[in-house]
Amino acid sequence: MTITPVNNQHEISEFVLAVRARLVDLPAEDQLDLTEGLEADLVELVDERGLEALGQADEYARELRLAAGLSAEATGPSPRASAPRWMPFLDSSRDWALGALPGRSADFAEVLRPTWWVFRAWLAVKILAGMSGHEEGVIPDLGGPLFGLVLFVLAAVISIKIGQGQWWPGNRAKTGQRTLLLALNAFAIVMVVPILVMSNQQRIEWVYTESDPSSQLSYNGVPLGNIYPYDAAGNPLIGVQLVDEQGRRLTIDAGSTSPIEGGVEMGLVPWLNGSTELFSVFPLAHRQIDDSGNLTGPIQLPAPPYANVGAVNMEGVTPSLLVTKPVKGN
Amino acid sequence: MDTTQLLKGVLDLAVLAVVDGDDGYGYDILKRLRARGLHDIGDASVYGTLRRLYAAGALTSYVVPSESGPHRKYYGITAIGRSQLKQQRDDWDHFAATVSGLLAHTSEGIAS
């Protein structure tokens, strides 16, 4: 049978809280035994018979205690009174929070619980990685291949088992254990934003690095002005496109290099792929820069530093053939 | 006659009887008892009895997440509970027969 959401959730939560307050002299386990599921029952009761069916919390608690074989009244605050009070407060807070959710959000929150269990495991791994200085990656490697992934899977299993109440602290958690779990969850929630920001910053930095002049092709830290490729026979090549192992074009920064030829400032001229300018095709040509900074005059292909750099070979590898016919431009 | 006092003496038996063979949650068990004629039974009395029977090992309990709202706590009968149910049923039959027999010898009983 399903419970239809009622509008009296606040009154019901108040009633449960009041009943629990009259059981505080009992051990936490007894309190849980007596009141676990009580709210769900009362929701149904009120749904069927109205709010007045709740009656007086005092009388209710008295009847509950007597029927359970306990003393009718609380026997005054026990030495552990402050601890048992905390448990009903936790229960009531949880029930109140779920009850306060509009419409079927409580269902949604229930569905989201496993997601949270996995997410907090990921947060734990990220926090651990951050502490050990290996925070890179969605699943950080933590210094060893697959180590981070294995740790994440392990953390996820533990987190799910805890969430299901199958492992520590279980469904009959003591006050201290439950408080510790609550504190850990709260810490995880607090860390969500810093961890996400940290992960995002790494991504932004990565993107930023791509357009950073310092990432342009350089030799011993000095940006390169041009590249002159040669074939296996040692002859210069024209129009060689370079990409790295991830397919990123190896680019020379046009702005940072202004070669001087005969006292005239020259600017690099990009190759074109359609209308896209490419500074990753070599060698790059030169063109004169006028006083207003515009490229002007004829395109000049600079002479390579060597006419021939000598033939090379590798056993079992057939090198590309030298292209002797120039490719016509557009 | 105030049946409340009578009810207290047989509440364990009544609860075990309605849980036998069919697990239920607190309010559900309460409704079963009322549906079978125990209209004056108090909510908290049933919940307290369930807890006491659970503590004595006559019932087992488990929490079932609800489709909406707070979780439900279900109770089911155990082997100890079944044994207790049988014993208390025999006791009740004997007691009821004794009282009925006793009443049959009163003037009103003989007259009818």
Short mmCIF file of C-alpha atoms in Angstrom, two decimals:
data_model
loop_
_atom_site.label_atom_id
_atom_site.label_comp_id
_atom_site.label_asym_id
_atom_site.label_seq_id
_atom_site.Cartn_x
_atom_site.Cartn_y
_atom_site.Cartn_z
CA MET A 1 0.00 0.00 0.00
CA THR A 2 1.30 3.45 -0.79
CA ILE A 3 1.08 6.44 1.43
CA THR A 4 -0.57 9.43 -0.07
CA PRO A 5 1.24 12.63 0.84
CA VAL A 6 -0.71 14.57 3.43
CA ASN A 7 -0.78 18.22 4.25
CA ASN A 8 -0.34 17.54 7.96
CA GLN A 9 3.26 16.43 7.75
CA HIS A 10 4.41 19.16 10.10
CA GLU A 11 1.91 18.21 12.82
CA ILE A 12 2.78 14.54 12.44
CA SER A 13 6.52 15.26 12.73
CA GLU A 14 5.83 17.41 15.80
CA PHE A 15 3.80 14.60 17.35
CA VAL A 16 6.52 12.02 16.69
CA LEU A 17 9.09 14.39 18.14
CA ALA A 18 6.95 14.88 21.24
CA VAL A 19 6.54 11.10 21.68
CA ARG A 20 10.26 10.55 21.28
CA ALA A 21 10.93 13.25 23.84
CA ARG A 22 9.01 11.12 26.35
CA LEU A 23 11.22 8.12 25.66
CA VAL A 24 14.58 9.79 26.17
CA ASP A 25 15.30 7.88 29.36
CA LEU A 26 15.39 4.63 27.36
CA PRO A 27 18.48 3.23 25.63
CA ALA A 28 18.81 4.44 22.05
CA GLU A 29 18.04 0.97 20.71
CA ASP A 30 14.74 0.81 22.60
CA GLN A 31 13.81 4.26 21.38
CA LEU A 32 14.48 3.18 17.82
CA ASP A 33 12.46 -0.02 18.27
CA LEU A 34 9.51 1.94 19.58
CA THR A 35 9.46 4.76 17.07
CA GLU A 36 10.93 3.38 13.85
CA GLY A 37 8.15 3.33 11.30
CA LEU A 38 5.90 5.32 13.63
CA GLU A 39 5.79 8.33 11.37
CA ALA A 40 4.75 6.27 8.34
CA ASP A 41 1.95 4.68 10.40
CA LEU A 42 0.76 8.05 11.66
CA VAL A 43 0.75 9.51 8.16
CA GLU A 44 -1.64 6.75 7.13
CA LEU A 45 -3.69 7.15 10.29
CA VAL A 46 -4.14 10.89 9.74
CA ASP A 47 -4.82 10.32 6.08
CA GLU A 48 -7.73 8.02 6.98
CA ARG A 49 -9.07 9.48 10.21
CA GLY A 50 -7.91 13.06 10.32
CA LEU A 51 -5.49 14.96 12.52
CA GLU A 52 -7.62 14.56 15.64
CA ALA A 53 -6.90 10.81 15.59
CA LEU A 54 -3.38 11.61 16.78
CA GLY A 55 -4.54 12.41 20.30
CA GLN A 56 -2.17 13.54 23.04
CA ALA A 57 1.51 12.73 22.75
CA ASP A 58 1.73 12.27 26.54
CA GLU A 59 -1.01 9.68 26.63
CA TYR A 60 0.28 8.00 23.50
CA ALA A 61 3.81 7.67 24.89
CA ARG A 62 2.45 6.37 28.20
CA GLU A 63 0.36 3.69 26.45
CA LEU A 64 3.28 2.79 24.21
CA ARG A 65 5.62 2.35 27.15
CA LEU A 66 3.16 0.28 29.18
CA ALA A 67 2.30 -2.02 26.28
CA ALA A 68 6.01 -2.47 25.59
CA GLY A 69 6.51 -3.63 29.16
CA LEU A 70 8.31 -0.49 30.32
CA SER A 71 7.58 1.96 33.08
CA ALA A 72 4.70 4.30 32.26
CA GLU A 73 6.68 7.49 32.78
CA ALA A 74 10.19 8.55 31.98
CA THR A 75 12.33 7.91 35.04
CA GLY A 76 14.05 11.27 34.83
CA PRO A 77 17.09 12.16 32.78
CA SER A 78 19.59 9.33 32.69
CA PRO A 79 23.35 9.94 32.69
CA ARG A 80 23.24 9.36 28.94
CA ALA A 81 20.22 11.56 28.44
CA SER A 82 22.02 13.98 26.18
CA ALA A 83 23.03 11.18 23.82
CA PRO A 84 19.59 9.55 23.36
CA ARG A 85 18.08 13.00 22.78
CA TRP A 86 20.33 13.41 19.80
CA MET A 87 18.99 10.27 18.05
CA PRO A 88 15.34 11.34 18.00
CA PHE A 89 16.51 14.71 16.82
CA LEU A 90 18.36 13.08 13.91
CA ASP A 91 15.32 10.96 13.06
CA SER A 92 12.97 13.91 13.27
CA SER A 93 15.27 16.12 11.21
CA ARG A 94 15.48 13.48 8.49
CA ASP A 95 11.74 12.86 8.51
CA TRP A 96 11.02 16.57 8.57
CA ALA A 97 13.39 17.23 5.64
CA LEU A 98 11.78 14.47 3.57
CA GLY A 99 8.30 15.62 4.55
CA ALA A 100 9.09 19.22 3.67
CA LEU A 101 9.97 18.31 0.08
CA PRO A 102 7.21 19.35 -2.28
CA GLY A 103 5.14 16.88 -4.32
CA ARG A 104 6.98 13.69 -5.20
CA SER A 105 10.43 15.14 -4.51
CA ALA A 106 10.77 12.71 -1.61
CA ASP A 107 10.55 9.87 -4.14
CA PHE A 108 13.12 11.61 -6.25
CA ALA A 109 15.41 12.06 -3.24
CA GLU A 110 15.06 8.34 -2.53
CA VAL A 111 15.99 7.47 -6.11
CA LEU A 112 19.01 9.78 -5.89
CA ARG A 113 20.44 8.07 -2.80
CA PRO A 114 22.52 5.47 -4.71
CA THR A 115 23.86 8.25 -6.92
CA TRP A 116 24.95 10.13 -3.82
CA TRP A 117 26.63 7.00 -2.45
CA VAL A 118 28.74 6.67 -5.61
CA PHE A 119 29.34 10.42 -5.80
CA ARG A 120 30.64 10.63 -2.22
CA ALA A 121 32.99 7.72 -2.99
CA TRP A 122 34.35 9.72 -5.91
CA LEU A 123 34.69 12.77 -3.65
CA ALA A 124 36.63 10.68 -1.14
CA VAL A 125 39.04 9.51 -3.85
CA LYS A 126 39.45 13.07 -5.13
CA ILE A 127 40.13 14.37 -1.63
CA LEU A 128 42.66 11.60 -1.07
CA ALA A 129 44.25 12.36 -4.43
CA GLY A 130 44.39 16.07 -3.60
CA MET A 131 46.13 15.29 -0.30
CA SER A 132 48.70 13.10 -2.05
CA GLY A 133 49.29 15.56 -4.89
CA HIS A 134 47.83 13.35 -7.66
CA GLU A 135 44.58 15.18 -8.22
CA GLU A 136 44.75 15.17 -12.04
CA GLY A 137 42.04 13.40 -14.00
CA VAL A 138 38.36 12.68 -13.39
CA ILE A 139 39.52 9.44 -11.75
CA PRO A 140 42.99 10.36 -10.49
CA ASP A 141 45.68 7.69 -10.97
CA LEU A 142 47.11 8.26 -7.47
CA GLY A 143 50.60 7.51 -8.66
CA GLY A 144 50.00 4.11 -10.23
CA PRO A 145 48.19 2.83 -13.32
CA LEU A 146 44.59 1.82 -12.49
CA PHE A 147 45.31 2.35 -8.79
CA GLY A 148 42.92 5.30 -8.61
CA LEU A 149 40.22 3.39 -10.52
CA VAL A 150 40.52 0.35 -8.26
CA LEU A 151 40.39 2.61 -5.20
CA PHE A 152 37.29 4.35 -6.57
CA VAL A 153 35.48 1.05 -7.21
CA LEU A 154 36.42 -0.10 -3.71
CA ALA A 155 35.26 3.19 -2.19
CA ALA A 156 31.99 2.99 -4.16
CA VAL A 157 31.27 -0.53 -2.89
CA ILE A 158 31.97 0.51 0.71
CA SER A 159 29.88 3.66 0.33
CA ILE A 160 26.91 1.74 -1.15
CA LYS A 161 27.09 -0.90 1.59
CA ILE A 162 27.12 1.85 4.22
CA GLY A 163 24.23 3.57 2.47
CA GLN A 164 22.20 0.36 2.44
CA GLY A 165 22.91 -0.11 6.13
CA GLN A 166 24.59 -3.47 5.46
CA TRP A 167 28.04 -2.49 6.72
CA TRP A 168 29.20 -0.01 9.33
CA PRO A 169 27.38 1.50 11.12
CA GLY A 170 24.30 -0.55 10.10
CA ASN A 171 20.63 0.02 10.74
CA ARG A 172 21.12 -0.15 14.50
CA ALA A 173 23.86 2.44 14.63
CA LYS A 174 24.81 3.83 17.98
CA THR A 175 24.59 7.57 18.52
CA GLY A 176 28.32 8.16 18.10
CA GLN A 177 28.57 6.10 14.90
CA ARG A 178 25.56 7.77 13.39
CA THR A 179 26.89 11.21 14.30
CA LEU A 180 30.25 10.34 12.75
CA LEU A 181 28.54 9.19 9.54
CA LEU A 182 26.51 12.39 9.51
CA ALA A 183 29.69 14.45 9.98
CA LEU A 184 31.42 12.56 7.13
CA ASN A 185 28.44 13.15 4.84
CA ALA A 186 28.37 16.81 5.82
CA PHE A 187 32.11 17.07 5.13
CA ALA A 188 31.56 15.45 1.70
CA ILE A 189 28.80 17.95 0.92
CA VAL A 190 31.02 20.85 1.99
CA MET A 191 33.81 19.53 -0.24
CA VAL A 192 31.60 19.22 -3.35
CA VAL A 193 32.14 22.80 -4.47
CA PRO A 194 35.94 22.95 -3.85
CA ILE A 195 36.47 19.59 -5.57
CA LEU A 196 34.35 20.55 -8.58
CA VAL A 197 36.04 23.95 -8.80
CA MET A 198 39.46 22.30 -8.56
CA SER A 199 38.58 19.81 -11.32
CA ASN A 200 37.18 22.61 -13.45
CA GLN A 201 40.24 24.79 -12.95
CA GLN A 202 42.43 22.00 -14.20
CA ARG A 203 40.32 21.79 -17.31
CA ILE A 204 40.37 25.56 -17.81
CA GLU A 205 44.10 25.64 -17.30
CA TRP A 206 44.47 22.93 -19.89
CA VAL A 207 42.40 24.85 -22.40
CA TYR A 208 44.26 28.01 -21.53
CA THR A 209 47.59 26.26 -22.01
CA GLU A 210 46.70 25.47 -25.59
CA SER A 211 46.50 29.12 -26.48
CA ASP A 212 49.37 30.13 -24.21
CA PRO A 213 52.36 31.41 -26.24
CA SER A 214 54.62 29.38 -23.96
CA SER A 215 53.06 26.20 -25.38
CA GLN A 216 54.06 27.16 -28.91
CA LEU A 217 56.87 25.18 -30.46
CA SER A 218 60.07 26.12 -28.73
CA TYR A 219 63.66 24.96 -28.43
CA ASN A 220 65.26 25.21 -25.00
CA GLY A 221 62.45 27.55 -24.01
CA VAL A 222 62.96 29.93 -26.94
CA PRO A 223 59.98 30.07 -29.34
CA LEU A 224 60.82 28.76 -32.80
CA GLY A 225 60.64 31.12 -35.77
CA ASN A 226 60.09 28.41 -38.38
CA ILE A 227 60.56 24.72 -39.08
CA TYR A 228 62.31 23.20 -42.05
CA PRO A 229 61.39 19.57 -42.66
CA TYR A 230 63.57 17.21 -44.73
CA ASP A 231 62.73 13.83 -46.19
CA ALA A 232 64.59 10.59 -45.53
CA ALA A 233 66.92 11.31 -48.42
CA GLY A 234 67.90 14.58 -46.73
CA ASN A 235 66.12 16.87 -49.20
CA PRO A 236 64.03 19.84 -47.97
CA LEU A 237 60.24 19.43 -47.97
CA ILE A 238 57.66 22.16 -48.44
CA GLY A 239 54.14 22.07 -46.98
CA VAL A 240 54.56 19.50 -44.19
CA GLN A 241 51.74 19.48 -41.64
CA LEU A 242 52.70 18.55 -38.11
CA VAL A 243 50.38 17.19 -35.41
CA ASP A 244 51.18 15.56 -32.08
CA GLU A 245 50.07 12.16 -30.79
CA GLN A 246 46.68 13.58 -29.80
CA GLY A 247 46.08 15.15 -33.17
CA ARG A 248 46.80 18.71 -32.02
CA ARG A 249 48.46 20.87 -34.60
CA LEU A 250 52.01 21.91 -33.68
CA THR A 251 51.85 25.62 -34.13
CA ILE A 252 54.29 28.46 -34.31
CA ASP A 253 53.04 31.68 -32.81
CA ALA A 254 52.80 34.16 -35.64
CA GLY A 255 52.80 37.16 -33.33
CA SER A 256 55.86 36.27 -31.31
CA THR A 257 58.23 35.97 -34.24
CA SER A 258 59.17 38.77 -36.59
CA PRO A 259 62.17 37.68 -38.56
CA ILE A 260 64.31 40.45 -39.95
CA GLU A 261 65.57 40.00 -43.44
CA GLY A 262 67.87 42.68 -44.80
CA GLY A 263 66.63 45.22 -42.28
CA VAL A 264 63.00 44.68 -43.29
CA GLU A 265 60.58 43.34 -40.71
CA MET A 266 58.90 40.23 -42.03
CA GLY A 267 55.75 38.51 -40.74
CA LEU A 268 54.92 34.83 -40.98
CA VAL A 269 52.32 33.87 -43.55
CA PRO A 270 50.01 30.98 -42.63
CA TRP A 271 49.09 28.16 -44.96
CA LEU A 272 45.42 27.93 -45.78
CA ASN A 273 42.97 25.04 -45.41
CA GLY A 274 40.04 26.64 -47.22
CA SER A 275 39.81 29.91 -45.35
CA THR A 276 41.39 28.55 -42.16
CA GLU A 277 44.84 29.93 -41.49
CA LEU A 278 47.32 27.31 -40.30
CA PHE A 279 50.63 28.06 -38.63
CA SER A 280 51.26 24.34 -38.34
CA VAL A 281 52.36 23.76 -41.94
CA PHE A 282 56.08 24.09 -42.61
CA PRO A 283 58.07 25.87 -43.61
CA LEU A 284 55.99 28.98 -43.06
CA ALA A 285 56.45 31.70 -45.65
CA HIS A 286 57.37 35.34 -44.98
CA ARG A 287 55.83 38.56 -46.04
CA GLN A 288 56.88 42.12 -45.42
CA ILE A 289 55.15 44.09 -42.66
CA ASP A 290 54.32 47.70 -43.47
CA ASP A 291 54.34 50.62 -41.04
CA SER A 292 50.75 50.01 -39.98
CA GLY A 293 51.51 46.35 -39.16
CA ASN A 294 49.80 44.80 -42.20
CA LEU A 295 51.39 42.03 -44.22
CA THR A 296 52.21 43.33 -47.66
CA GLY A 297 54.30 42.53 -50.70
CA PRO A 298 55.07 39.14 -52.24
CA ILE A 299 55.05 35.89 -50.24
CA GLN A 300 58.58 34.61 -49.89
CA LEU A 301 59.49 31.09 -48.91
CA PRO A 302 62.63 31.30 -46.78
CA ALA A 303 65.61 29.25 -47.84
CA PRO A 304 66.21 26.19 -45.60
CA PRO A 305 69.34 26.30 -43.47
CA TYR A 306 70.82 23.31 -45.35
CA ALA A 307 70.33 22.20 -48.94
CA ASN A 308 70.61 18.61 -47.74
CA VAL A 309 70.93 17.20 -44.23
CA GLY A 310 72.00 13.72 -45.26
CA ALA A 311 70.03 10.52 -45.86
CA VAL A 312 68.56 8.47 -42.98
CA ASN A 313 66.96 5.04 -42.82
CA MET A 314 65.34 2.61 -40.45
CA GLU A 315 65.24 -1.13 -40.88
CA GLY A 316 61.87 -2.33 -42.14
CA VAL A 317 60.49 1.17 -42.63
CA THR A 318 59.80 2.65 -46.04
CA PRO A 319 60.04 6.44 -45.92
CA SER A 320 57.69 8.75 -47.82
CA LEU A 321 58.74 9.67 -51.30
CA LEU A 322 59.99 13.17 -51.94
CA VAL A 323 57.34 15.22 -53.68
CA THR A 324 59.05 16.76 -56.65
CA LYS A 325 56.02 18.38 -58.27
CA PRO A 326 54.91 21.57 -56.46
CA VAL A 327 51.29 21.64 -55.41
CA LYS A 328 49.43 24.47 -57.07
CA GLY A 329 47.93 26.99 -54.66
CA ASN A 330 44.41 28.36 -54.90
CA MET B 1 -18.31 -4.52 30.93
CA ASP B 2 -15.03 -2.74 30.38
CA THR B 3 -13.38 -4.88 27.74
CA THR B 4 -10.14 -2.88 27.93
CA GLN B 5 -8.82 -4.94 30.81
CA LEU B 6 -9.81 -8.19 29.08
CA LEU B 7 -8.13 -7.02 25.94
CA LYS B 8 -4.85 -6.36 27.70
CA GLY B 9 -4.67 -9.99 28.73
CA VAL B 10 -5.09 -11.31 25.22
CA LEU B 11 -3.39 -8.63 23.17
CA ASP B 12 -0.28 -10.73 22.59
CA LEU B 13 -2.44 -13.60 21.35
CA ALA B 14 -4.51 -11.31 19.12
CA VAL B 15 -1.45 -9.65 17.57
CA LEU B 16 0.30 -12.98 16.95
CA ALA B 17 -2.89 -14.33 15.38
CA VAL B 18 -3.23 -11.55 12.81
CA VAL B 19 0.50 -11.53 11.95
CA ASP B 20 0.65 -15.31 11.54
CA GLY B 21 1.23 -16.09 7.88
CA ASP B 22 1.09 -12.48 6.74
CA ASP B 23 3.68 -9.85 7.66
CA GLY B 24 2.41 -6.36 8.29
CA TYR B 25 3.39 -2.88 9.48
CA GLY B 26 2.07 -1.30 12.68
CA TYR B 27 -0.96 0.50 11.34
CA ASP B 28 -1.80 -2.40 9.05
CA ILE B 29 -1.79 -4.81 12.00
CA LEU B 30 -3.94 -2.36 13.97
CA LYS B 31 -6.47 -2.28 11.14
CA ARG B 32 -6.56 -6.07 10.94
CA LEU B 33 -7.37 -6.25 14.65
CA ARG B 34 -10.14 -3.67 14.30
CA ALA B 35 -11.52 -5.35 11.19
CA ARG B 36 -11.84 -8.57 13.22
CA GLY B 37 -13.86 -6.92 15.94
CA LEU B 38 -11.37 -5.39 18.41
CA HIS B 39 -12.64 -1.86 17.82
CA ASP B 40 -11.54 -0.35 21.14
CA ILE B 41 -7.93 -1.25 20.81
CA GLY B 42 -5.47 1.63 21.24
CA ASP B 43 -2.89 2.45 18.58
CA ALA B 44 -0.01 2.81 20.99
CA SER B 45 -0.98 -0.41 22.81
CA VAL B 46 -0.55 -2.35 19.60
CA TYR B 47 2.77 -0.66 18.75
CA GLY B 48 4.06 -1.29 22.26
CA THR B 49 2.94 -4.93 22.09
CA LEU B 50 4.68 -5.37 18.76
CA ARG B 51 7.89 -4.04 20.27
CA ARG B 52 7.60 -6.31 23.29
CA LEU B 53 6.91 -9.39 21.15
CA TYR B 54 9.85 -8.41 18.97
CA ALA B 55 12.13 -8.04 22.01
CA ALA B 56 10.99 -11.49 23.19
CA GLY B 57 11.89 -13.03 19.83
CA ALA B 58 8.29 -13.85 18.88
CA LEU B 59 8.40 -11.39 15.98
CA THR B 60 11.02 -10.36 13.51
CA SER B 61 11.10 -6.90 11.97
CA TYR B 62 12.49 -5.22 8.88
CA VAL B 63 12.32 -1.75 7.42
CA VAL B 64 10.91 -1.27 3.94
CA PRO B 65 11.46 2.02 2.09
CA SER B 66 8.13 3.55 1.16
CA GLU B 67 7.27 4.89 -2.28
CA SER B 68 6.75 8.24 -0.62
CA GLY B 69 7.33 9.51 2.86
CA PRO B 70 8.97 7.81 5.83
CA HIS B 71 10.00 4.17 5.87
CA ARG B 72 7.72 1.42 7.09
CA LYS B 73 8.61 -1.12 9.74
CA TYR B 74 7.18 -4.55 9.05
CA TYR B 75 6.74 -7.38 11.51
CA GLY B 76 6.60 -11.09 10.79
CA ILE B 77 6.11 -14.07 13.09
CA THR B 78 9.04 -16.29 14.09
CA ALA B 79 9.16 -19.95 15.13
CA ILE B 80 9.13 -18.79 18.74
CA GLY B 81 6.10 -16.65 17.94
CA ARG B 82 4.23 -19.59 16.37
CA SER B 83 4.97 -21.75 19.36
CA GLN B 84 3.77 -18.95 21.64
CA LEU B 85 0.65 -18.52 19.52
CA LYS B 86 -0.20 -22.22 19.79
CA GLN B 87 0.41 -22.29 23.54
CA GLN B 88 -1.64 -19.15 24.16
CA ARG B 89 -4.45 -20.37 21.90
CA ASP B 90 -4.67 -23.59 23.93
CA ASP B 91 -4.59 -21.56 27.15
CA TRP B 92 -7.32 -19.29 25.85
CA ASP B 93 -9.54 -22.16 24.72
CA HIS B 94 -9.15 -23.78 28.09
CA PHE B 95 -9.76 -20.53 29.96
CA ALA B 96 -12.75 -19.55 27.82
CA ALA B 97 -14.29 -23.01 28.23
CA THR B 98 -13.74 -22.82 31.98
CA VAL B 99 -15.37 -19.39 32.25
CA SER B 100 -18.22 -20.44 29.94
CA GLY B 101 -18.78 -23.54 32.03
CA LEU B 102 -18.72 -21.46 35.19
CA LEU B 103 -21.26 -19.04 33.77
CA ALA B 104 -23.50 -21.88 32.63
CA HIS B 105 -24.15 -22.71 36.29
CA THR B 106 -25.36 -19.24 37.20
CA SER B 107 -29.12 -18.69 37.46
CA GLU B 108 -29.23 -16.73 34.21
CA GLY B 109 -27.17 -19.38 32.45
CA ILE B 110 -29.38 -22.23 33.67
CA ALA B 111 -32.54 -20.32 32.79
CA SER B 112 -31.39 -19.84 29.21
#
